[in-house]
PDB file of C-alpha atoms in Angstrom:
ATOM      1  CA  MET A   1      67.267-117.924 -89.801  1.00 47.00           C
ATOM      2  CA  PRO A   2      68.382-121.846 -88.029  1.00 51.00           C
ATOM      3  CA  GLU A   3      66.172-124.530 -89.601  1.00 51.00           C
ATOM      4  CA  SER A   4      62.929-124.609 -87.353  1.00 49.00           C
ATOM      5  CA  ASP A   5      60.213-128.040 -87.584  1.00 50.00           C
ATOM      6  CA  SER A   6      57.798-125.339 -89.040  1.00 53.00           C
ATOM      7  CA  VAL A   7      57.441-122.260 -91.622  1.00 81.00           C
ATOM      8  CA  THR A   8      56.792-120.058 -89.018  1.00 87.00           C
ATOM      9  CA  PRO A   9      60.092-118.838 -87.656  1.00 93.00           C
ATOM     10  CA  LYS A  10      60.163-118.904 -83.403  1.00 95.00           C
ATOM     11  CA  VAL A  11      60.889-115.619 -81.102  1.00 96.00           C
ATOM     12  CA  PHE A  12      62.073-116.117 -77.523  1.00 95.00           C
ATOM     13  CA  LEU A  13      61.933-113.338 -75.551  1.00 96.00           C
ATOM     14  CA  SER A  14      64.415-113.230 -72.544  1.00 94.00           C
ATOM     15  CA  TYR A  15      64.017-110.263 -69.892  1.00 93.00           C
ATOM     16  CA  SER A  16      63.921-108.871 -66.578  1.00 93.00           C
ATOM     17  CA  HIS A  17      60.925-108.439 -64.600  1.00 92.00           C
ATOM     18  CA  ASP A  18      61.679-104.896 -63.690  1.00 90.00           C
ATOM     19  CA  SER A  19      58.489-103.518 -63.216  1.00 92.00           C
ATOM     20  CA  SER A  20      54.191-104.479 -64.099  1.00 94.00           C
ATOM     21  CA  GLY A  21      54.956-101.470 -66.880  1.00 95.00           C
ATOM     22  CA  HIS A  22      57.868-103.301 -68.022  1.00 93.00           C
ATOM     23  CA  LYS A  23      56.414-106.221 -68.322  1.00 95.00           C
ATOM     24  CA  GLN A  24      52.649-104.421 -70.367  1.00 96.00           C
ATOM     25  CA  TRP A  25      55.652-103.479 -72.693  1.00 96.00           C
ATOM     26  CA  VAL A  26      57.794-107.117 -73.599  1.00 96.00           C
ATOM     27  CA  ALA A  27      54.005-108.120 -73.796  1.00 97.00           C
ATOM     28  CA  LYS A  28      53.452-105.872 -76.621  1.00 97.00           C
ATOM     29  CA  LEU A  29      56.278-106.231 -78.258  1.00 97.00           C
ATOM     30  CA  ALA A  30      55.454-110.237 -78.156  1.00 97.00           C
ATOM     31  CA  ALA A  31      51.750-108.961 -79.619  1.00 97.00           C
ATOM     32  CA  GLN A  32      53.210-107.495 -82.506  1.00 97.00           C
ATOM     33  CA  LEU A  33      55.952-110.132 -83.414  1.00 97.00           C
ATOM     34  CA  ARG A  34      52.622-112.260 -83.306  1.00 95.00           C
ATOM     35  CA  ASP A  35      50.401-110.049 -85.516  1.00 96.00           C
ATOM     36  CA  LYS A  36      53.164-110.012 -88.346  1.00 95.00           C
ATOM     37  CA  GLY A  37      53.257-113.963 -87.988  1.00 95.00           C
ATOM     38  CA  ILE A  38      56.096-114.334 -85.909  1.00 96.00           C
ATOM     39  CA  ASP A  39      55.439-117.268 -83.327  1.00 95.00           C
ATOM     40  CA  ALA A  40      57.169-114.999 -80.256  1.00 96.00           C
ATOM     41  CA  VAL A  41      57.465-117.165 -77.130  1.00 95.00           C
ATOM     42  CA  LEU A  42      56.784-115.282 -73.816  1.00 95.00           C
ATOM     43  CA  ASP A  43      56.481-116.247 -70.358  1.00 92.00           C
ATOM     44  CA  GLN A  44      53.626-114.300 -68.878  1.00 93.00           C
ATOM     45  CA  TRP A  45      51.847-117.347 -72.097  1.00 93.00           C
ATOM     46  CA  ASP A  46      53.193-119.771 -72.274  1.00 92.00           C
ATOM     47  CA  LEU A  47      55.004-120.844 -68.846  1.00 89.00           C
ATOM     48  CA  SER A  48      51.813-122.266 -65.928  1.00 87.00           C
ATOM     49  CA  PRO A  49      52.784-121.441 -62.738  1.00 89.00           C
ATOM     50  CA  GLY A  50      54.147-124.403 -60.956  1.00 89.00           C
ATOM     51  CA  GLU A  51      56.133-124.625 -64.337  1.00 89.00           C
ATOM     52  CA  ASP A  52      59.666-125.968 -64.598  1.00 90.00           C
ATOM     53  CA  ILE A  53      61.332-122.670 -65.734  1.00 89.00           C
ATOM     54  CA  GLY A  54      64.265-123.864 -66.045  1.00 89.00           C
ATOM     55  CA  LEU A  55      62.790-126.629 -68.752  1.00 92.00           C
ATOM     56  CA  PHE A  56      60.499-123.745 -70.484  1.00 91.00           C
ATOM     57  CA  ILE A  57      64.184-121.799 -70.655  1.00 89.00           C
ATOM     58  CA  GLU A  58      66.267-124.632 -72.363  1.00 92.00           C
ATOM     59  CA  LYS A  59      63.330-125.281 -74.470  1.00 93.00           C
ATOM     60  CA  GLY A  60      62.804-121.446 -75.638  1.00 92.00           C
ATOM     61  CA  LEU A  61      66.479-120.519 -76.137  1.00 91.00           C
ATOM     62  CA  ARG A  62      67.202-124.126 -78.326  1.00 91.00           C
ATOM     63  CA  SER A  63      63.859-123.983 -80.162  1.00 93.00           C
ATOM     64  CA  ALA A  64      64.161-120.379 -81.122  1.00 94.00           C
ATOM     65  CA  ASP A  65      65.348-119.329 -84.110  1.00 95.00           C
ATOM     66  CA  ARG A  66      65.909-115.560 -82.983  1.00 94.00           C
ATOM     67  CA  VAL A  67      66.195-115.040 -78.992  1.00 94.00           C
ATOM     68  CA  LEU A  68      66.079-111.580 -78.330  1.00 95.00           C
ATOM     69  CA  MET A  69      66.956-110.070 -75.249  1.00 94.00           C
ATOM     70  CA  ILE A  70      65.569-106.952 -74.008  1.00 94.00           C
ATOM     71  CA  CYS A  71      68.228-105.044 -72.677  1.00 93.00           C
ATOM     72  CA  THR A  72      67.804-102.665 -69.458  1.00 92.00           C
ATOM     73  CA  SER A  73      70.102-101.925 -66.386  1.00 91.00           C
ATOM     74  CA  GLU A  74      68.281-104.773 -64.732  1.00 91.00           C
ATOM     75  CA  TYR A  75      68.934-107.578 -67.628  1.00 90.00           C
ATOM     76  CA  VAL A  76      72.219-106.244 -67.217  1.00 91.00           C
ATOM     77  CA  ARG A  77      72.844-106.543 -63.612  1.00 90.00           C
ATOM     78  CA  LYS A  78      71.754-109.945 -63.119  1.00 91.00           C
ATOM     79  CA  ALA A  79      73.032-110.978 -66.593  1.00 90.00           C
ATOM     80  CA  ASN A  80      76.218-110.009 -65.649  1.00 89.00           C
ATOM     81  CA  ALA A  81      75.698-111.407 -61.885  1.00 90.00           C
ATOM     82  CA  GLY A  82      74.332-114.449 -62.960  1.00 87.00           C
ATOM     83  CA  GLN A  83      71.153-113.716 -61.129  1.00 85.00           C
ATOM     84  CA  GLY A  84      67.522-115.243 -61.734  1.00 87.00           C
ATOM     85  CA  GLY A  85      66.642-116.650 -65.123  1.00 87.00           C
ATOM     86  CA  VAL A  86      68.248-114.143 -66.463  1.00 87.00           C
ATOM     87  CA  GLY A  87      71.248-115.396 -64.935  1.00 87.00           C
ATOM     88  CA  TYR A  88      70.243-119.029 -66.411  1.00 85.00           C
ATOM     89  CA  GLU A  89      69.787-117.782 -69.279  1.00 88.00           C
ATOM     90  CA  ARG A  90      73.164-116.419 -69.528  1.00 88.00           C
ATOM     91  CA  MET A  91      74.953-119.815 -68.837  1.00 86.00           C
ATOM     92  CA  ILE A  92      72.972-121.391 -72.018  1.00 86.00           C
ATOM     93  CA  VAL A  93      73.608-118.752 -74.132  1.00 84.00           C
ATOM     94  CA  THR A  94      77.426-118.263 -73.657  1.00 85.00           C
ATOM     95  CA  ALA A  95      77.207-122.104 -74.188  1.00 85.00           C
ATOM     96  CA  GLU A  96      76.352-121.411 -77.460  1.00 84.00           C
ATOM     97  CA  LEU A  97      78.159-118.593 -78.519  1.00 83.00           C
ATOM     98  CA  PHE A  98      80.409-120.465 -77.906  1.00 84.00           C
ATOM     99  CA  ARG A  99      79.717-123.755 -79.824  1.00 86.00           C
ATOM    100  CA  ASP A 100      79.312-120.915 -83.496  1.00 81.00           C
ATOM    101  CA  LEU A 101      81.264-117.487 -83.518  1.00 80.00           C
ATOM    102  CA  GLY A 102      79.285-116.550 -85.869  1.00 79.00           C
ATOM    103  CA  THR A 103      75.715-116.801 -85.038  1.00 83.00           C
ATOM    104  CA  LYS A 104      73.077-114.311 -85.348  1.00 89.00           C
ATOM    105  CA  LYS A 105      70.146-115.786 -83.162  1.00 90.00           C
ATOM    106  CA  PHE A 106      70.496-114.158 -80.294  1.00 89.00           C
ATOM    107  CA  ILE A 107      69.468-109.614 -81.118  1.00 90.00           C
ATOM    108  CA  ALA A 108      69.877-107.488 -78.029  1.00 90.00           C
ATOM    109  CA  VAL A 109      67.148-104.875 -77.773  1.00 91.00           C
ATOM    110  CA  VAL A 110      68.699-101.907 -76.126  1.00 92.00           C
ATOM    111  CA  ARG A 111      65.300-100.258 -73.457  1.00 88.00           C
ATOM    112  CA  ASP A 112      65.724 -97.768 -70.714  1.00 77.00           C
ATOM    113  CA  SER A 113      68.597 -98.625 -70.064  1.00 65.00           C
ATOM    114  CA  HIS A 114      70.872 -95.893 -68.077  1.00 74.00           C
ATOM    115  CA  SER A 115      74.123 -97.514 -67.796  1.00 75.00           C
ATOM    116  CA  PRO A 116      76.976 -97.500 -69.235  1.00 81.00           C
ATOM    117  CA  GLU A 117      77.192-101.083 -69.905  1.00 83.00           C
ATOM    118  CA  LYS A 118      74.402-101.643 -72.376  1.00 87.00           C
ATOM    119  CA  VAL A 119      73.772-105.286 -73.128  1.00 84.00           C
ATOM    120  CA  PRO A 120      75.634-107.592 -70.513  1.00 86.00           C
ATOM    121  CA  THR A 121      79.642-109.210 -71.663  1.00 82.00           C
ATOM    122  CA  PHE A 122      78.363-111.613 -72.476  1.00 81.00           C
ATOM    123  CA  MET A 123      77.195-110.734 -75.797  1.00 80.00           C
TER     124      MET A 123
END
């Protein structure tokens, strides 16, 4: 893993807010990661109402050792269309991939994807 400021690995969870059930699934995954000693960064826990979402995304992506991209059909659609928070994340991730094509920082987790494209084009 890339060097970080602490011994605890940090993982940023990137996902689209498809439904309340999906958000609960992502929160459960993040809780399981924390139970295993991984610092899981999740907007549901770490982003306060009124806080700068763009800054939260930038800091989260930049400081993470790994980024789990929870790819659903909606996530892929938003990423490819450049819409919402997922679209903003796409720009940041794409820039990082250009700087380091060999990076293993970004991990696609395919979940409930009914479309032919299982991950965003940039992945």
